Short mmCIF file of C-alpha atoms in Angstrom, two decimals:
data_model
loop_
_atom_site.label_atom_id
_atom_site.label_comp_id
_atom_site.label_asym_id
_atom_site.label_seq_id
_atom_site.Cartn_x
_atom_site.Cartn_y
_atom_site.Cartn_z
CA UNK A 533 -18.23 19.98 -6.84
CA UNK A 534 -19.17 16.36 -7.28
CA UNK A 535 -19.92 14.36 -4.45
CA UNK A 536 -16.93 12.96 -2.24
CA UNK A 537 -15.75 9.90 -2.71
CA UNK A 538 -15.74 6.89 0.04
CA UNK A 539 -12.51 6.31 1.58
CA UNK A 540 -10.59 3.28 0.47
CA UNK A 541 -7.43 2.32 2.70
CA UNK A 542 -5.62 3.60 5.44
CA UNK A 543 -2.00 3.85 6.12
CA UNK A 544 -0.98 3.88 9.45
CA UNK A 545 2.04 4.94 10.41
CA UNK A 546 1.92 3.83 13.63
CA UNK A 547 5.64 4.89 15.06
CA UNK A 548 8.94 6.19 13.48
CA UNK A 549 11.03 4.66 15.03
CA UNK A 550 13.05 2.07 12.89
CA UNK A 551 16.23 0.02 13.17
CA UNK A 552 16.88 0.43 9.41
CA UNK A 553 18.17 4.04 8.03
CA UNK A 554 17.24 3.62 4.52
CA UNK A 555 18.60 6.93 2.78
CA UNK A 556 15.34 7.04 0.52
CA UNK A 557 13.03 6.90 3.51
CA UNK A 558 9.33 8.37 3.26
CA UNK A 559 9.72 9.31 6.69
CA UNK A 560 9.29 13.37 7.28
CA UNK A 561 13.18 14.77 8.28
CA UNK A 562 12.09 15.60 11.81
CA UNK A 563 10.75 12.14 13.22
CA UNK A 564 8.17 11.78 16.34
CA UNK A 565 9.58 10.15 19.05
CA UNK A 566 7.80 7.19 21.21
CA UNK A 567 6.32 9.41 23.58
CA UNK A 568 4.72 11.45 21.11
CA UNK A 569 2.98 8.79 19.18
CA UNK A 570 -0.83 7.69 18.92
CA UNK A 571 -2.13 5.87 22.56
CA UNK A 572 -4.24 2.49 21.58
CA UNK A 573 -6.90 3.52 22.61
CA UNK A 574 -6.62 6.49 19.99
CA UNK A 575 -5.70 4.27 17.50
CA UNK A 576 -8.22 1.56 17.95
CA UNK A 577 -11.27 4.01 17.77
CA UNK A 578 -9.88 5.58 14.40
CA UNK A 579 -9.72 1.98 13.30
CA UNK A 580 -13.42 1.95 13.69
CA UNK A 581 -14.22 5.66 12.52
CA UNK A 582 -12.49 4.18 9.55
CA UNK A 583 -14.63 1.00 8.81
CA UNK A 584 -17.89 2.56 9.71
CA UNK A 585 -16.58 5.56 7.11
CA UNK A 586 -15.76 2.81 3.99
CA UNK A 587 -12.06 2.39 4.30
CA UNK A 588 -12.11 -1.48 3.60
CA UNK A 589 -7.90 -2.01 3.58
CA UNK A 590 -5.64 -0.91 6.72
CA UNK A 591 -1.88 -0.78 5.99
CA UNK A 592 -0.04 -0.43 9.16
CA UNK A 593 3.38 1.43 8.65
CA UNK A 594 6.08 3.08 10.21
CA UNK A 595 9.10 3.41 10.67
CA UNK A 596 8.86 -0.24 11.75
CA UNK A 597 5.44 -1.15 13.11
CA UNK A 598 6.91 -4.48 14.82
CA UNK A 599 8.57 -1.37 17.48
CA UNK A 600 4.80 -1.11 18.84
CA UNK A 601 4.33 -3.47 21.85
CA UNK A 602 0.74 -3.31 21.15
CA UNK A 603 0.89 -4.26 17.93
CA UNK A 604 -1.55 -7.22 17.98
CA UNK A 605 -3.45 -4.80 20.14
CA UNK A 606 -4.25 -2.65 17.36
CA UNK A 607 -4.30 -5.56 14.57
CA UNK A 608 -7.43 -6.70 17.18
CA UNK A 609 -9.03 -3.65 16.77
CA UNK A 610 -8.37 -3.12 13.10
CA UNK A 611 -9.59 -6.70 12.32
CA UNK A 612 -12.66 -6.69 15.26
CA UNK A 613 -13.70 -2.84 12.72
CA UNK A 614 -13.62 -5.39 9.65
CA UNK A 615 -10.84 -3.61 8.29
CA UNK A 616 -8.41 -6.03 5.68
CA UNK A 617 -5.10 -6.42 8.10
CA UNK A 618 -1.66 -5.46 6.33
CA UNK A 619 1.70 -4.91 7.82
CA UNK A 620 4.68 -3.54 5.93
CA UNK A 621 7.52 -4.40 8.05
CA UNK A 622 11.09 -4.76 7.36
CA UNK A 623 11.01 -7.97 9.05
CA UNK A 624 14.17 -7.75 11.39
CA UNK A 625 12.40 -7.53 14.65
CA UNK A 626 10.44 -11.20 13.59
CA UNK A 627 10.04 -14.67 15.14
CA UNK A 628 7.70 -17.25 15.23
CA UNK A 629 6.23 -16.55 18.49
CA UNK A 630 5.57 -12.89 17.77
CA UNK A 631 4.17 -13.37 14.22
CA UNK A 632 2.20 -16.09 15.94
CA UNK A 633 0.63 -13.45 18.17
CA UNK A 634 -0.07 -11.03 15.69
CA UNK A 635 -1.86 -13.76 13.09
CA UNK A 636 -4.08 -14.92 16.10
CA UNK A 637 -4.85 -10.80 16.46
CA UNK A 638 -6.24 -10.96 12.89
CA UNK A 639 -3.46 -9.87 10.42
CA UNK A 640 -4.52 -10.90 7.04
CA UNK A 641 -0.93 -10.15 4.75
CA UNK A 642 2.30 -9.03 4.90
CA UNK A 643 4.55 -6.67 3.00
CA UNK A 644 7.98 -7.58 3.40
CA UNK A 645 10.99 -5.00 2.45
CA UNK A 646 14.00 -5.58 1.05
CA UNK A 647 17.14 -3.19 0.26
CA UNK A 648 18.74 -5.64 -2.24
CA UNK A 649 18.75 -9.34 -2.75
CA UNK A 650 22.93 -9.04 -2.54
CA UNK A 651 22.79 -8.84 1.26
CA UNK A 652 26.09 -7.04 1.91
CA UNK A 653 24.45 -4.33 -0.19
CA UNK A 654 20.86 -4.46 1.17
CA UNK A 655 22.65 -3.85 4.77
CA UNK A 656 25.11 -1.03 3.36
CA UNK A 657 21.82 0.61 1.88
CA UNK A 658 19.86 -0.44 4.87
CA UNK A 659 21.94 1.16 7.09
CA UNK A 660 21.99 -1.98 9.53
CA UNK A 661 24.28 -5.40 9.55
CA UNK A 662 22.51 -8.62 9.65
CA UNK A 663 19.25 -7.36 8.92
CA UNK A 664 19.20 -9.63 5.33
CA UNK A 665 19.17 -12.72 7.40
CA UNK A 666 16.56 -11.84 9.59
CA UNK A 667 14.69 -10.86 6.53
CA UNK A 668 14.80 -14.33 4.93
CA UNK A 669 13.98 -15.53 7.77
CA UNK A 670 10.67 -13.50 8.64
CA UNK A 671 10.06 -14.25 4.94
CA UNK A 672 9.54 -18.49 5.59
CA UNK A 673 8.15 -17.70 8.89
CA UNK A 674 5.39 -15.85 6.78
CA UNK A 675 4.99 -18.69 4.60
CA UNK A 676 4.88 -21.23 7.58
CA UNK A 677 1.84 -19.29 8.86
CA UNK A 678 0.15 -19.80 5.41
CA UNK A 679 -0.06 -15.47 5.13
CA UNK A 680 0.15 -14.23 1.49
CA UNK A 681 3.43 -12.66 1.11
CA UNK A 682 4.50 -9.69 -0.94
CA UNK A 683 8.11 -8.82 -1.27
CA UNK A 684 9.21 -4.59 -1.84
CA UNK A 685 11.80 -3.90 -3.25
CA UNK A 686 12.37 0.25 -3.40
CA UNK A 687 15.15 0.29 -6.57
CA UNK A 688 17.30 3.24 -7.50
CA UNK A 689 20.99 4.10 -9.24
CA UNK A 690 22.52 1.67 -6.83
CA UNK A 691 20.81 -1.36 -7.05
CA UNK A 692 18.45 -1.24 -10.20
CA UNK A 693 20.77 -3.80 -12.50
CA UNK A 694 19.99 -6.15 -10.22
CA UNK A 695 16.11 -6.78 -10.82
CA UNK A 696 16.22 -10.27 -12.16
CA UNK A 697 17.81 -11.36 -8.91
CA UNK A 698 15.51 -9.24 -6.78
CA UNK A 699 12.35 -11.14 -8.79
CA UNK A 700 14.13 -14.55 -8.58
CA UNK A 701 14.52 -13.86 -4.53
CA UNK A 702 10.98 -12.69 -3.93
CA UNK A 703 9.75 -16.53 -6.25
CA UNK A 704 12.70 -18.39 -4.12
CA UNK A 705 10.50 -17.37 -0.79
CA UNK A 706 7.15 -18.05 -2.17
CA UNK A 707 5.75 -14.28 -2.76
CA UNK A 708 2.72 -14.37 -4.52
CA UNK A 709 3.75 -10.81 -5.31
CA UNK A 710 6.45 -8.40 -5.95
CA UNK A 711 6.87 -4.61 -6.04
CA UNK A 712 9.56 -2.91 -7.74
CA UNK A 713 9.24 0.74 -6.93
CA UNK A 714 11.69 3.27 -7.90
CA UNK A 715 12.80 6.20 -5.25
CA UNK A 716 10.17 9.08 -4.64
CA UNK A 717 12.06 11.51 -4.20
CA UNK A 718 10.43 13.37 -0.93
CA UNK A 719 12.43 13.91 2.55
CA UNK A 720 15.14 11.83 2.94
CA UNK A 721 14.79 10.54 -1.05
CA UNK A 722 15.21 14.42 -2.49
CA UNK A 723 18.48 14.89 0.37
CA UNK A 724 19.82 11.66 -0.99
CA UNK A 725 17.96 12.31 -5.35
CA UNK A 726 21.82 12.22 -6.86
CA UNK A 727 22.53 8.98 -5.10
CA UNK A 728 19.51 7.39 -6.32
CA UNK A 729 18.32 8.91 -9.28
CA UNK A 730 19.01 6.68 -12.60
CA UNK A 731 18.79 8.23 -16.20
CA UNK A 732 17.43 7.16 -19.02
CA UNK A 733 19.29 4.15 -20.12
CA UNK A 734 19.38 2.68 -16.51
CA UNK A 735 15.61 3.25 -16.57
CA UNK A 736 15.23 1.56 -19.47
CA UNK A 737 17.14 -1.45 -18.30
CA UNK A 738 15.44 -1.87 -15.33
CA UNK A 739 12.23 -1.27 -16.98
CA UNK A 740 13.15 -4.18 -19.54
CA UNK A 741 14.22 -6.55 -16.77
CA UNK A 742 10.38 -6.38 -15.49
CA UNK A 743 9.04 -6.93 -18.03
CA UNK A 744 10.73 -10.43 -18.95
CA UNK A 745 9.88 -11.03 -15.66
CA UNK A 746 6.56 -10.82 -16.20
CA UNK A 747 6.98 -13.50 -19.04
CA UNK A 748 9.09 -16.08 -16.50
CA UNK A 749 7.03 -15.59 -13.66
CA UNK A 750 3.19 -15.65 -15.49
CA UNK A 751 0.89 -17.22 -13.29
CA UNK A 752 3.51 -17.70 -10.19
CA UNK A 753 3.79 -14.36 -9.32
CA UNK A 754 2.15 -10.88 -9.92
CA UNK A 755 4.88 -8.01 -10.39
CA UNK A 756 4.05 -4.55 -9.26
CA UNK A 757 6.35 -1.69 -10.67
CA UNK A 758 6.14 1.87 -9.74
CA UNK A 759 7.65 3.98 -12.37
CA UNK A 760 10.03 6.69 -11.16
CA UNK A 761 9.34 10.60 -10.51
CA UNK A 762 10.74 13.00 -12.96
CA UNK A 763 10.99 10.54 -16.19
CA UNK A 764 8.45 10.61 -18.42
CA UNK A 765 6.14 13.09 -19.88
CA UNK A 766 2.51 12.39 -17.66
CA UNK A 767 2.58 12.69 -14.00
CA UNK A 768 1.71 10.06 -11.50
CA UNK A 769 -1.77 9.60 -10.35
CA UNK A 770 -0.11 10.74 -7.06
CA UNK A 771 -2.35 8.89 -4.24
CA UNK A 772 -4.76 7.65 -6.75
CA UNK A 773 -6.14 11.95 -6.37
CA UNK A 774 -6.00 14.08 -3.78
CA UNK A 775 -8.16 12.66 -0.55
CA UNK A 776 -10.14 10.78 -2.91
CA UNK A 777 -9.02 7.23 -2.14
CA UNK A 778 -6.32 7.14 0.94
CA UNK A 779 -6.00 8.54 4.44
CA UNK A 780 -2.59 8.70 5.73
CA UNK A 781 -1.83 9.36 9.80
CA UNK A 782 1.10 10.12 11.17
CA UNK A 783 2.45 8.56 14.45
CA UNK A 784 1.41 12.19 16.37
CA UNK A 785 -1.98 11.76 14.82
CA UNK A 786 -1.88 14.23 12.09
CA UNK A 787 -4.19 13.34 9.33
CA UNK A 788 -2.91 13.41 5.70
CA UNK A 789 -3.87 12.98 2.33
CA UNK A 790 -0.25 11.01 1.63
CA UNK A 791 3.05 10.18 3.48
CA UNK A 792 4.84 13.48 2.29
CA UNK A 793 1.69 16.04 2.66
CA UNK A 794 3.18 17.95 5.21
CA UNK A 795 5.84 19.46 3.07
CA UNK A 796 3.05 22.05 2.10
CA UNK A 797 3.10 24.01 4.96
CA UNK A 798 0.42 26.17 3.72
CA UNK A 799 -1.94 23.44 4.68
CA UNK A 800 -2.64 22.70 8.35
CA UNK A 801 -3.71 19.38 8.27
CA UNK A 802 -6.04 18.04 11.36
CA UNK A 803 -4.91 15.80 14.55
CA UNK A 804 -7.45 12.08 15.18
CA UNK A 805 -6.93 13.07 18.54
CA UNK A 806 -8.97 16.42 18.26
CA UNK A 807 -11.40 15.46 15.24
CA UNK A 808 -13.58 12.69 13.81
CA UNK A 809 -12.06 10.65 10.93
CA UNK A 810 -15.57 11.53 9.05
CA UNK A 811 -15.51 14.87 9.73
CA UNK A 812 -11.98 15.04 8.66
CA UNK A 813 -12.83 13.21 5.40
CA UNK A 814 -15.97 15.33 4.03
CA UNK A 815 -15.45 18.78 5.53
CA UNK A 816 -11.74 19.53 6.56
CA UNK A 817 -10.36 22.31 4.53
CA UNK A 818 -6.89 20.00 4.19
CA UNK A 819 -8.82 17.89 2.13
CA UNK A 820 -10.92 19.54 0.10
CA UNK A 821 -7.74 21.74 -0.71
CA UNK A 822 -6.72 19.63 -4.17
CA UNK A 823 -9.68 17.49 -4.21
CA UNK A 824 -11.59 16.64 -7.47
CA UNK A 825 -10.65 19.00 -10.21
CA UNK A 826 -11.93 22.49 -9.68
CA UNK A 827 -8.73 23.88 -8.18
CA UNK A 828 -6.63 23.04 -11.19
CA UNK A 829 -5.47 25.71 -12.91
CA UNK A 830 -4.41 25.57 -16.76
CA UNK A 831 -3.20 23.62 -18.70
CA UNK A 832 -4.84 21.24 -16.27
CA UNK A 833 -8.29 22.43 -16.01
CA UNK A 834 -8.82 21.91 -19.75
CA UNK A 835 -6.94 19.10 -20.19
CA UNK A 836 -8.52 15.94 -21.54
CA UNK A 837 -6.31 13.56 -18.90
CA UNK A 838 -7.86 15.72 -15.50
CA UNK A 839 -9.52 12.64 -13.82
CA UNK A 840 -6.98 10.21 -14.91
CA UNK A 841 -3.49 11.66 -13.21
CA UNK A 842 -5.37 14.00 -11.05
CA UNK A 843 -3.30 16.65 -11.14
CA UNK A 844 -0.25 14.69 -10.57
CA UNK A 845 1.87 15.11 -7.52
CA UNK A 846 1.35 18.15 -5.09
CA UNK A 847 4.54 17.84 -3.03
CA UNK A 848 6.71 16.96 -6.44
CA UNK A 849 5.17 20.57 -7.74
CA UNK A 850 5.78 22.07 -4.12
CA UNK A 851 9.06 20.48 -3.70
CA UNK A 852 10.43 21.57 -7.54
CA UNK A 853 8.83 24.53 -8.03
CA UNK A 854 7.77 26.13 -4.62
CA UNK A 855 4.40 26.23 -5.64
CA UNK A 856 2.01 23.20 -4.30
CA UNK A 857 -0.85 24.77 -6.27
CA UNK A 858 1.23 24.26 -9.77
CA UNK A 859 1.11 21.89 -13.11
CA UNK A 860 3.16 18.82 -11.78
CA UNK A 861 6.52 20.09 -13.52
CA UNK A 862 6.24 16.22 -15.11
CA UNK A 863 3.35 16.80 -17.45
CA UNK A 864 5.30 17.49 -20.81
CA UNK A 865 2.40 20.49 -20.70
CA UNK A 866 4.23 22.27 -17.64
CA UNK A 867 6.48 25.22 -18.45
CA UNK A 868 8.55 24.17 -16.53
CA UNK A 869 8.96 20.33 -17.60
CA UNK A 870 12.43 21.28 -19.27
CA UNK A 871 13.63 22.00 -16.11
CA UNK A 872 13.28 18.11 -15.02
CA UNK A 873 15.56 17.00 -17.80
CA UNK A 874 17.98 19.57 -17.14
CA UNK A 875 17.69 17.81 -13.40
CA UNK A 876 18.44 14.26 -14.62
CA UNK A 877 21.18 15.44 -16.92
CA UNK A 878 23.41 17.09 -14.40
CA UNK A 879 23.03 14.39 -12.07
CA UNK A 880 27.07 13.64 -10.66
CA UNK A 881 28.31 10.73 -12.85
CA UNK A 882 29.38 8.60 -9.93
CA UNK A 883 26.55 8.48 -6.90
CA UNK A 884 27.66 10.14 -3.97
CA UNK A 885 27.56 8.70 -0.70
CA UNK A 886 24.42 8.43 1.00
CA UNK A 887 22.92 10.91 3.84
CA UNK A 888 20.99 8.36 6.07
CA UNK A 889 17.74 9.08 8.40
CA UNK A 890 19.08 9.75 11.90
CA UNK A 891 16.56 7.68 13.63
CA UNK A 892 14.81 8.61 16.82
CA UNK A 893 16.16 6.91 19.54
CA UNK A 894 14.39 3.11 19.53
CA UNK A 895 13.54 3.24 23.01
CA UNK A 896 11.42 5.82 24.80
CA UNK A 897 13.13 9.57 25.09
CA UNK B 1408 -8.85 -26.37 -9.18
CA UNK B 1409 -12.32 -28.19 -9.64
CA UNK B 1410 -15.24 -26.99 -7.72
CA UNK B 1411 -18.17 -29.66 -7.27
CA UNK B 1412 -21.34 -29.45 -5.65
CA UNK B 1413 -19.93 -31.26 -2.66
CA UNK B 1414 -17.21 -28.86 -2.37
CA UNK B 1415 -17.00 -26.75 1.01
CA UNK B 1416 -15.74 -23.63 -0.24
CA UNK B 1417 -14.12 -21.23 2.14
CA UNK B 1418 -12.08 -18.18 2.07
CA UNK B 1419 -8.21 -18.97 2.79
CA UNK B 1420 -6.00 -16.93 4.57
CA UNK B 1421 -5.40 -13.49 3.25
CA UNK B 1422 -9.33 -12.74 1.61
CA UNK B 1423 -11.55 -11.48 3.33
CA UNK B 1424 -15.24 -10.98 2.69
CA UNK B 1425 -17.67 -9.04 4.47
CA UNK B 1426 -20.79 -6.52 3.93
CA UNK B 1427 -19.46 -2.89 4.16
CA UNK B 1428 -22.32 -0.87 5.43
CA UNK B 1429 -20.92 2.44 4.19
CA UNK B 1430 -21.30 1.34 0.32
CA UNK B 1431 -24.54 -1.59 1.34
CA UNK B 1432 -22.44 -4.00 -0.85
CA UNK B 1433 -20.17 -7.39 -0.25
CA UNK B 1434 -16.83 -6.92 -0.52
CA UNK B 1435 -14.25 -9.29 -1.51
CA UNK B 1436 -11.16 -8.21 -0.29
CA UNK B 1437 -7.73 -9.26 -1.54
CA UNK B 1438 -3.83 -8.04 -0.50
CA UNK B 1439 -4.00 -5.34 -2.95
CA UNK B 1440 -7.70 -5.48 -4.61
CA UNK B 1441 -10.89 -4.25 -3.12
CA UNK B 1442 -13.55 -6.44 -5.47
CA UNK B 1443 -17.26 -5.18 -5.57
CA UNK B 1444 -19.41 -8.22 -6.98
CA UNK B 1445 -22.63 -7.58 -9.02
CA UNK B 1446 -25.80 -8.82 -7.39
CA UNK B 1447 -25.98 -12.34 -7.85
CA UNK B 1448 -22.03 -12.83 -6.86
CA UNK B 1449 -23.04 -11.07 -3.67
CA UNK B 1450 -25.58 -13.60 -2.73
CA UNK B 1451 -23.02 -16.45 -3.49
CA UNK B 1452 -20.11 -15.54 -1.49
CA UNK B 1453 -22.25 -13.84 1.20
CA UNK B 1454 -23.63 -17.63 1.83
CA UNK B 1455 -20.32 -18.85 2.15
CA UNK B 1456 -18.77 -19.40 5.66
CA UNK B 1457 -16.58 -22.62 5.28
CA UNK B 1458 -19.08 -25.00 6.75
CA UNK B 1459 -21.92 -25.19 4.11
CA UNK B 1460 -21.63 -27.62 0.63
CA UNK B 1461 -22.32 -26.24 -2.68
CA UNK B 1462 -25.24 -27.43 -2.82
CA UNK B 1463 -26.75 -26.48 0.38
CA UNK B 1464 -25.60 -23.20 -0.86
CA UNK B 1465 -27.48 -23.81 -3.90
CA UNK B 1466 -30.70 -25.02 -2.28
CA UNK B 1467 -31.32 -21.79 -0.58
CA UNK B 1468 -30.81 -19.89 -3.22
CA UNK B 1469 -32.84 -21.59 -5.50
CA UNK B 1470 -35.85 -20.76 -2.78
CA UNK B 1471 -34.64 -17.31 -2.60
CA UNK B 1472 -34.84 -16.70 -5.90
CA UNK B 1473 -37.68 -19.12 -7.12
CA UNK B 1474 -35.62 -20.36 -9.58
CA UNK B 1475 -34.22 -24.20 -10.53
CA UNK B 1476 -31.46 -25.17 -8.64
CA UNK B 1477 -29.97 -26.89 -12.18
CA UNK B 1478 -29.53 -23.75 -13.69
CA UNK B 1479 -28.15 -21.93 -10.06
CA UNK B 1480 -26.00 -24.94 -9.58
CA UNK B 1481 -24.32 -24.41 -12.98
CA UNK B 1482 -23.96 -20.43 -12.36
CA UNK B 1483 -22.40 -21.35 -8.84
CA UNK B 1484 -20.00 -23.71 -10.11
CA UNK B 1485 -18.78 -21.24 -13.06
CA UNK B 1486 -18.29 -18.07 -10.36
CA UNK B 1487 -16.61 -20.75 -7.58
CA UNK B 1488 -14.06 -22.59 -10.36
CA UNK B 1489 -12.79 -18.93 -11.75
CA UNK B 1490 -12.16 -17.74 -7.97
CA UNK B 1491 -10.90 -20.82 -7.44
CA UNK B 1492 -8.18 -20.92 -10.07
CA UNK B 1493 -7.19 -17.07 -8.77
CA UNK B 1494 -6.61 -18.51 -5.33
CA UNK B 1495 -10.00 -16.46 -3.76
CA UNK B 1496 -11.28 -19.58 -2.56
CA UNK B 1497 -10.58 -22.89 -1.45
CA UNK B 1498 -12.35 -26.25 -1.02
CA UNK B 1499 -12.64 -27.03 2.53
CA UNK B 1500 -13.52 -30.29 1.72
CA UNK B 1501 -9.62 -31.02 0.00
CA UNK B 1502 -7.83 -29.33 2.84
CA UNK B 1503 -6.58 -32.56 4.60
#
């Protein structure tokens, strides 16, 4: 086995709770509630495990991480540890005095979501009225504070024809970058995969509508895109490799090698509160368990593309095939990568109605 | 944008850069990018902490490495103009 590699970034997901429902959500289906999540104090010393351990980026998640009262609490600590200070928020919770507080803390960027630049569908999808407003206007409070901006746009069946206006949005409010990332479809994405889940011609589109933005917006803007699960014929690099560059925790603590890890059950991942972020990085069995490449089995283990896609996606094999330990059914080498088309094809021809996250109460149980 | 040796260049909002003991290199540290700059980079953006012209810059690293500040000056400006035009850093000295 070859040496293991340095940490990168965290994600934090610092709290569930969230006033959006968003039916594609990478939340887990049973969400911690407030008085289960990570103290401060907890959080602050993994902030500093993590800098002294090589993780140079922090992402702080949820749920909505604006829901934390000590928010600029833990930006302090994160920022004090060196760490580089992001915050994906949906933005609804904003205003100038609060964003004020947490750029004095140390935050270095935001990541601002959006449903849909139509905002009667963004709240329909969203699951909450008003919250496009509020968006817009977190977005120029952002700018006001002179933070680099990028706008996320999470596109699907629904709202994918409408790329060009999500790009033109994103440019309107000064993003030096967008993301356009299609559904992954995990928890609350696989409940809700025939209401989001495009085929091949909608792809395609959306695909196309990128790119010319890439053209129109040279130089202004950088565009991220995030092709979808189950098209194509090579799997995802899922999480860059498992526990090779990322370190996910939940709000209880657990640590994870990616938002959706503890589908595998098999695994028992490790708490912060109980053990060392180092000692969770080189030696827990949870991440050595699909590390590198020697647990592949064939076709992988021979395959010429190994250290490129990694394996692909653990949940997407445990989640499709029952078997975690499987050739992501999306290599075009799987036996089973039939199966995926068959998947897309008898997908209902009008997208049924969505299923959305029951959230955890926003105030403490 | 043009960097001279008068410039004050400084990291804006949103890059950070900072010596990461776990790797003993400078990182330069972007939204999305983690940037590891060869050796001589390193002792260029190390030196810069938004106070400090170009060519003090330059000055001490011409003692450091015992070499002409001409030719230094020249390497400074080319690495400080292309991080410019990406936005990595600024010129203090044109920030009103």
């Amino acid at each position: 086995m070859s040496a293991i590699p340095l940490p990168m970034a965290l994600v934090a997901e610092v709290t569930h709770r969230c006033p959006l429902r968003c039916p594609y959500c990478s939340n887990p289906l049973e969400m911690a509630r407030a008085a289960q999540e990570v103290s401060t104090e907890d959080w602050s010393r993994v902030f500093a495990e993590a800098a002294a351990l090589g993780v140079l980026h922090l992402h702080l998640s949820g749920g909505e991480p604006m829901l934390r009262t000590d928010l600029p609490d833990l930006i302090r600590a994160a920022s004090t540890a060196g760490l580089y200070v992001n915050l994906i928020t949906s933005g609804v919770t904003m205003d100038a005095a609060k964003l004020g507080i947490l750029v004095d803390a140390g935050l270095d960027h935001v990541q601002l979501s959006f449903q849909h630049a139509d905002a009667a569908e963004a709240e329909r999808i969203g699951g909450m009225k008003g919250a496009q407003a509020r968006k817009l206007d977190a977005a120029r409070l952002i700018k006001a504070a002179g933070l680099p901006l990028t706008c996320n746009f999470v596109i699907h069946r629904q709202n994918l024809h409408d790329v060009p206006a999500m790009m033109a949005l994103a440019s309107d409010l000064g993003a030096q970058r967008v993301e356009i990332a299609h559904t992954q479809y995990y928890g609350w994405g696989l409940i809700n995969r025939n209401a989001l889940l495009p085929d091949a011609t909608e792809l395609m589109a959306a695909t196309a509508a990128v790119e010319a933005g890439r053209v129109l917006y040279a130089g202004c803007m950088a565009i991220d895109y995030v092709t979808p699960d189950y098209h194509g014929d090579q799997p995802k690099s899922c999480m860059d490799g498992w526990a090779r560059r990322f370190i996910v925790i939940s709000p209880t603590g657990q640590a994870l090698s990616c938002h959706a890890a503890e589908t595998i059950t098999s695994i028992t991942f490790p708490n912060i509160r109980e053990t060392s972020l180092a000692d969770i990085w080189l030696r827990d069995p949870a991440f050595q368990r699909f590390r590198g490449t020697d647990w592949m089995p064939e076709p992988c283990q021979g395959c010429a593309l190994k250290e490129q896609d990694w394996g692909g996606c653990r949940c997407q094999a445990l989640a499709l095939l029952g078997d975690a330990a499987a050739t992501d059914p999306v290599c075009a080498r799987s036996p089973h990568h039939h199966a995926l088309q068959g998947l897309i094809a008898a997908r209902p021809s009008v997208a049924p109605d969505f299923v959305y996250r029951q959230n955890a109460k926003p105030t403490s149980p | 944008m043009t960097i001279a040796s008068d410039s004050i260049p400084a990291f804006p909002r949103g890059i950070k850069c900072r010596f990461d003991a776990a790797r003993s290199v400078w990182v330069l540290l972007t939204p999305e990018r983690a940037m590891m700059p060869d050796e001589s980079a390193q002792a260029v953006l190390s030196a810069i902490d938004g106070t400090r012209t170009v060519s003090g810059i330059v000055a001490d690293l011409a003692v450091r490495f015992q070499a002409p500040s001409e030719v230094i000056l020249a390497d400074v400006l080319e690495l400080l103009t292309d991080l410019a035009d990406r936005g990595i850093v600024i010129d203090r000295r044109a920030v009103p």
